[in-house]
Rosetta silent file (secondary structure, phi, psi, omega in degrees, C-alpha in Angstrom):
SEQUENCE: MPTQAKIDLVAGLTERFSSARNIFITDYAGLNVEQITRLRKSLRESGVAYIVAKNTLLRIAAREAGYVELEKYLTGPVAVAFSSTEPNVPAKILYEAYKENKEKNKPEIRAFYIDRQPFAGTTAERIAKLPPREILLSQLVAAVQGPIAGLVGTLDSIVRELIGTIDAMAKKGA
SCORE:     score description
SCORE:     0.000 S_00000001
   1 L     0.000  122.751 -179.674  -14.130   18.359   35.845 S_00000001
   2 L   -67.899  143.525  177.492  -12.145   17.800   32.645 S_00000001
   3 L   -81.001  162.018  179.251   -8.764   19.461   32.401 S_00000001
   4 H   -62.688  -35.103  179.642   -7.910   21.804   29.549 S_00000001
   5 H   -62.806  -42.401  179.303   -5.363   19.267   28.279 S_00000001
   6 H   -68.882  -38.107  177.706   -8.061   16.582   27.986 S_00000001
   7 H   -62.274  -43.417  178.523  -10.465   19.014   26.316 S_00000001
   8 H   -65.411  -40.235  179.581   -7.763   19.909   23.780 S_00000001
   9 H   -63.938  -44.628  178.163   -6.942   16.222   23.223 S_00000001
  10 H   -62.400  -40.920  178.316  -10.608   15.363   22.598 S_00000001
  11 H   -62.043  -42.928  177.997  -10.887   18.305   20.182 S_00000001
  12 H   -65.274  -41.709  178.315   -7.812   17.069   18.292 S_00000001
  13 H   -66.433  -40.162  177.978   -9.113   13.493   18.214 S_00000001
  14 H   -61.269  -41.652  177.414  -12.540   14.675   17.045 S_00000001
  15 H   -62.478  -42.121  178.621  -10.855   16.586   14.214 S_00000001
  16 H   -63.821  -45.427  178.162   -8.887   13.466   13.246 S_00000001
  17 H   -60.207  -41.336 -176.861  -12.031   11.307   13.277 S_00000001
  18 H   -70.623  -36.727 -173.295  -13.893   13.898   11.187 S_00000001
  19 H   -94.335  -15.544 -176.403  -11.177   14.464    8.587 S_00000001
  20 L   -76.050  138.005  173.373   -9.790   10.934    8.152 S_00000001
  21 L   -79.443  -33.181 -176.250  -10.873    8.873    5.146 S_00000001
  22 E  -129.648  136.401  178.421   -9.718    5.680    6.834 S_00000001
  23 E  -132.603  126.388  178.847   -9.747    4.716   10.502 S_00000001
  24 E  -118.228  123.400  178.188   -8.246    1.481   11.827 S_00000001
  25 E  -100.001  120.866 -175.482   -8.896    0.400   15.428 S_00000001
  26 E  -124.402  151.838  172.431   -6.149   -1.928   16.646 S_00000001
  27 E  -101.638  116.574 -175.383   -5.312   -3.882   19.775 S_00000001
  28 L  -104.771    2.261 -177.224   -1.613   -3.398   20.426 S_00000001
  29 L   -56.163  137.308  179.448   -1.300   -5.278   23.755 S_00000001
  30 L    98.648  -14.357  176.051    1.714   -7.562   23.790 S_00000001
  31 L   -85.693  140.054  177.780    3.875   -5.415   21.530 S_00000001
  32 L   -85.307  174.360 -176.005    6.994   -4.004   23.123 S_00000001
  33 H   -59.417  -41.801 -179.183    8.100   -0.379   22.862 S_00000001
  34 H   -62.252  -43.137 -179.459   10.505   -1.102   19.996 S_00000001
  35 H   -66.052  -42.658  178.922    7.797   -2.830   17.933 S_00000001
  36 H   -66.309  -40.276  179.084    5.269   -0.040   18.507 S_00000001
  37 H   -62.658  -43.790  178.718    7.897    2.602   17.702 S_00000001
  38 H   -62.923  -42.236  178.929    8.793    0.804   14.454 S_00000001
  39 H   -63.905  -46.539  178.657    5.102    0.498   13.553 S_00000001
  40 H   -59.869  -41.661 -179.556    4.428    4.172   14.283 S_00000001
  41 H   -62.863  -46.423  179.119    7.445    5.196   12.194 S_00000001
  42 H   -60.417  -43.594  179.688    6.289    3.106    9.213 S_00000001
  43 H   -66.437  -44.318 -179.054    2.789    4.526    9.449 S_00000001
  44 H   -61.196  -40.841  179.375    4.008    8.114    9.887 S_00000001
  45 H   -62.767  -22.628  179.052    6.276    7.809    6.804 S_00000001
  46 L  -100.188   10.061  177.103    3.159    6.876    4.824 S_00000001
  47 L    81.704   24.259 -178.983    1.099    9.778    6.150 S_00000001
  48 E  -114.329  130.174  177.000   -0.810    7.775    8.754 S_00000001
  49 E   -92.451  131.344  179.746   -1.178    8.916   12.377 S_00000001
  50 E  -118.281  109.015 -169.612   -1.159    6.093   14.963 S_00000001
  51 E  -118.737  131.709  171.969   -2.503    7.356   18.262 S_00000001
  52 E  -106.288  124.802  179.005   -2.789    5.729   21.656 S_00000001
  53 L  -146.392  167.147  177.524   -5.190    7.561   23.973 S_00000001
  54 L   -62.004  138.634 -179.201   -7.515    6.754   26.832 S_00000001
  55 H   -59.294  -34.909  178.577  -10.569    4.867   25.625 S_00000001
  56 H   -60.452  -44.497 -179.896  -12.851    7.340   27.394 S_00000001
  57 H   -69.076  -38.681  176.957  -11.396   10.230   25.390 S_00000001
  58 H   -63.185  -41.039  178.743  -11.528    8.204   22.162 S_00000001
  59 H   -61.128  -46.081 -179.668  -15.196    7.376   22.833 S_00000001
  60 H   -61.456  -46.809 -178.984  -16.095   11.028   23.367 S_00000001
  61 H   -64.497  -42.498  179.459  -14.242   12.111   20.210 S_00000001
  62 H   -62.676  -43.310  179.193  -15.745    9.281   18.130 S_00000001
  63 H   -62.188  -44.556 -179.661  -19.244   10.158   19.331 S_00000001
  64 H   -64.606  -29.465 -179.686  -18.732   13.856   18.546 S_00000001
  65 L   -89.007   -1.469  177.608  -17.515   12.952   15.037 S_00000001
  66 L    93.518   12.900  178.573  -20.519   10.697   14.389 S_00000001
  67 L  -102.332   59.779 -176.127  -18.845    7.312   14.911 S_00000001
  68 H   -63.795  -41.275 -176.739  -21.190    6.092   17.655 S_00000001
  69 H   -68.018  -14.653 -179.521  -20.976    2.413   16.605 S_00000001
  70 H   -70.866  -22.330 -174.533  -17.179    2.520   16.969 S_00000001
  71 H   -56.279  -33.006 -177.081  -17.458    2.641   20.770 S_00000001
  72 H   -66.170  -18.193  179.243  -17.856   -1.141   21.087 S_00000001
  73 H   -91.346   -7.407 -175.163  -14.286   -1.619   19.791 S_00000001
  74 L   -94.296   66.724  175.615  -12.742    0.778   22.303 S_00000001
  75 L  -131.378  145.064 -179.487  -11.990   -1.640   25.120 S_00000001
  76 L    70.737 -166.357 -179.205   -8.609   -2.651   26.477 S_00000001
  77 L   -69.090  112.931 -175.773   -5.355   -1.389   24.974 S_00000001
  78 E  -127.567  138.486  170.302   -6.379    0.375   21.757 S_00000001
  79 E  -125.243  145.845 -177.687   -4.500    2.438   19.202 S_00000001
  80 E  -119.709  129.882  176.578   -6.221    4.182   16.309 S_00000001
  81 E  -100.556  124.270  178.863   -4.679    4.763   12.883 S_00000001
  82 E  -110.670  130.982 -176.731   -6.040    7.820   11.044 S_00000001
  83 E  -144.981  145.719  171.153   -5.352    8.162    7.342 S_00000001
  84 L  -113.098    8.935  178.487   -6.364   10.240    4.350 S_00000001
  85 L   -83.276 -172.088  173.025   -4.369    8.009    1.985 S_00000001
  86 L   -66.461  146.278 -175.060   -5.694    5.045    0.051 S_00000001
  87 L   -63.153  -25.729 -178.651   -7.097    2.426    2.461 S_00000001
  88 H   -73.175  -16.092 -179.559   -4.608   -0.236    1.426 S_00000001
  89 H   -66.381  -59.681  178.078   -1.675    1.882    2.714 S_00000001
  90 H   -65.999  -34.023 -179.969   -2.389    1.622    6.462 S_00000001
  91 H   -61.273  -42.916  179.061   -3.869   -1.854    6.001 S_00000001
  92 H   -62.532  -46.078 -177.512   -0.630   -3.111    4.403 S_00000001
  93 H   -64.675  -45.486  179.379    1.573   -1.634    7.122 S_00000001
  94 H   -65.850  -38.075  178.622   -0.615   -2.977    9.939 S_00000001
  95 H   -67.095  -40.174  176.712   -0.864   -6.377    8.244 S_00000001
  96 H   -62.283  -42.012  177.415    2.937   -6.547    7.823 S_00000001
  97 H   -63.261  -37.952  177.827    3.350   -5.713   11.525 S_00000001
  98 H   -63.102  -44.688  179.552    0.827   -8.434   12.311 S_00000001
  99 H   -63.357  -37.032  178.298    2.790  -10.981   10.243 S_00000001
 100 H   -65.535  -29.951 -176.911    6.018  -10.004   12.053 S_00000001
 101 L  -116.600   37.202 -173.514    4.310  -10.617   15.415 S_00000001
 102 L   -58.589  -33.936 -179.024    2.102  -13.519   14.367 S_00000001
 103 L   -63.638  -25.474  178.429    2.828  -15.515   17.525 S_00000001
 104 L   -98.290  -10.224 -174.919    1.170  -12.733   19.557 S_00000001
 105 L    55.667   41.176 -177.530   -1.527  -11.986   16.946 S_00000001
 106 L  -133.389  149.799   -5.968   -0.754   -8.284   17.351 S_00000001
 107 L   -74.668  127.509  178.935   -1.497   -5.633   16.325 S_00000001
 108 E   -83.347  128.542  175.808   -4.945   -7.076   15.812 S_00000001
 109 E   -85.509  111.898 -178.453   -7.210   -4.938   13.637 S_00000001
 110 E   -77.374  -42.405  179.701  -10.544   -4.980   15.453 S_00000001
 111 E  -162.883  163.283  174.327  -12.430   -2.915   12.891 S_00000001
 112 E  -150.005  159.445 -178.133  -11.815   -0.260   10.270 S_00000001
 113 E  -126.866  131.358  174.060  -13.729    2.417    8.445 S_00000001
 114 E  -120.130  118.314 -177.002  -13.276    3.486    4.845 S_00000001
 115 L    48.535   47.237  176.491  -15.149    6.681    3.987 S_00000001
 116 L    69.487    6.950  176.471  -17.298    6.169    7.116 S_00000001
 117 E   -94.361  124.308 -178.732  -18.279    2.627    6.079 S_00000001
 118 E   -80.053  146.285  176.620  -17.528    0.076    8.839 S_00000001
 119 E  -137.551  148.536  176.031  -15.760   -3.211    8.117 S_00000001
 120 E   -70.033  146.257 -179.229  -14.836   -6.140   10.332 S_00000001
 121 H   -59.706  -26.565 -178.640  -11.167   -6.336   11.205 S_00000001
 122 H   -66.780  -20.811 -179.859  -10.940   -9.786    9.614 S_00000001
 123 H   -87.452   -3.482 -177.965  -11.389   -8.275    6.138 S_00000001
 124 H   -63.026  -31.731  179.797   -8.378   -5.969    6.525 S_00000001
 125 H   -61.014  -39.805  178.740   -6.059   -8.618    5.072 S_00000001
 126 H   -64.631  -39.442  177.595   -7.953   -8.466    1.767 S_00000001
 127 H   -65.206  -40.579 -178.704   -7.619   -4.676    1.695 S_00000001
 128 H   -63.056  -31.357 -176.735   -3.904   -4.988    2.492 S_00000001
 129 L   -87.957   -3.555  177.772   -3.366   -7.299   -0.472 S_00000001
 130 L   -69.330  143.701  173.626   -5.074   -4.991   -2.970 S_00000001
 131 L   -71.496  166.502  178.623   -2.807   -3.302   -5.506 S_00000001
 132 L   -58.598  159.319 -176.447   -2.610    0.505   -5.503 S_00000001
 133 H   -55.092  -43.083 -177.823   -5.566    2.478   -6.867 S_00000001
 134 H   -60.012  -40.751  179.976   -3.804    3.393  -10.128 S_00000001
 135 H   -68.895  -41.724  177.117   -3.220   -0.281  -10.957 S_00000001
 136 H   -60.042  -42.065  178.658   -6.823   -1.178  -10.112 S_00000001
 137 H   -65.245  -40.695  179.079   -8.054    1.602  -12.404 S_00000001
 138 H   -66.637  -35.321  176.236   -5.782    0.467  -15.243 S_00000001
 139 H   -65.715  -38.550  177.756   -7.055   -3.109  -14.793 S_00000001
 140 H   -64.287  -44.909  178.911  -10.626   -1.808  -14.968 S_00000001
 141 H   -61.139  -43.617  179.648   -9.864    0.154  -18.147 S_00000001
 142 H   -63.523  -39.582  179.815   -8.234   -2.921  -19.707 S_00000001
 143 H   -66.243  -37.109  179.416  -11.239   -5.073  -18.781 S_00000001
 144 H   -77.785  -37.293 -175.594  -13.650   -2.573  -20.345 S_00000001
 145 H   -69.798  -32.929 -177.772  -11.430   -1.831  -23.332 S_00000001
 146 H   -56.379  -56.804  179.449  -11.029   -5.494  -24.381 S_00000001
 147 H   -62.808  -35.013  178.706  -14.636   -6.147  -25.415 S_00000001
 148 H   -64.787  -43.748  178.760  -14.898   -2.714  -27.050 S_00000001
 149 H   -62.578  -38.528  177.133  -11.781   -3.385  -29.137 S_00000001
 150 H   -63.931  -41.259  178.357  -13.257   -6.748  -30.165 S_00000001
 151 H   -64.265  -43.870  178.672  -16.502   -5.078  -31.206 S_00000001
 152 H   -61.192  -42.715  178.687  -14.635   -2.450  -33.228 S_00000001
 153 H   -62.444  -42.500  179.162  -12.643   -5.194  -34.968 S_00000001
 154 H   -64.371  -46.599  178.723  -15.808   -7.133  -35.802 S_00000001
 155 H   -62.692  -38.951  178.866  -17.586   -4.045  -37.143 S_00000001
 156 H   -62.224  -43.016 -179.353  -14.493   -3.123  -39.160 S_00000001
 157 H   -68.145  -35.234  177.273  -14.368   -6.562  -40.785 S_00000001
 158 H   -64.220  -45.502  179.031  -18.095   -6.394  -41.639 S_00000001
 159 H   -62.637  -42.729 -179.905  -17.639   -2.978  -43.273 S_00000001
 160 H   -61.924  -42.377  178.493  -14.544   -4.255  -45.135 S_00000001
 161 H   -65.162  -40.166  179.071  -16.489   -7.291  -46.423 S_00000001
 162 H   -62.963  -44.995  178.512  -19.392   -5.062  -47.480 S_00000001
 163 H   -63.006  -41.613  178.391  -17.042   -2.736  -49.369 S_00000001
 164 H   -62.040  -41.444  179.332  -15.376   -5.747  -50.985 S_00000001
 165 H   -65.541  -45.460  178.919  -18.750   -7.147  -52.056 S_00000001
 166 H   -63.038  -42.073  179.276  -19.902   -3.800  -53.471 S_00000001
 167 H   -62.349  -42.852  179.469  -16.559   -3.379  -55.257 S_00000001
 168 H   -65.233  -39.237  178.950  -16.835   -6.882  -56.760 S_00000001
 169 H   -66.972  -36.910  179.615  -20.398   -6.200  -57.903 S_00000001
 170 H   -66.974  -41.088  179.264  -19.310   -2.906  -59.477 S_00000001
 171 H   -67.989  -36.178 -179.084  -16.470   -4.632  -61.378 S_00000001
 172 H   -70.121  -38.153 -179.079  -18.798   -7.419  -62.498 S_00000001
 173 H   -76.914  -20.326 -175.664  -21.448   -4.957  -63.699 S_00000001
 174 L   -83.818    0.000    0.000  -18.927   -2.778  -65.547 S_00000001
């Protein structure tokens, strides 16, 4: 019979799974208390919750929130990062922690979800290295704006040449 505390914990985890834009499943085994505390603090300062719970409770909450395929990653020591920020925020922090503890290969990102789309943990490094959303959007605008500006310049020169030709013909005819 489940205790009320476990029922409440599953309800809270289900809410986190349902409301998070980004979910990162990590293996934290091998990290000491100081390293995990530092990692949690960095994530919390960026608006990311990093939760360690029993895999059984995580499985139940994930299933209730519609993340059935996530269950295969919930084995051994697992911590889950829940975020509503841009996906590169938790990815960067987890990747930096990974680089600091490279000899242990921890915390290993097993898998992650961005807007309910699953990704292999090995691709998290690419997400971590992405610039912020605003910079990506400005790069997109610049990429689109370049050819348009070139087209406008070309059309402007054609119109200018046409006006010059008409003006020359008018002066010649007068």
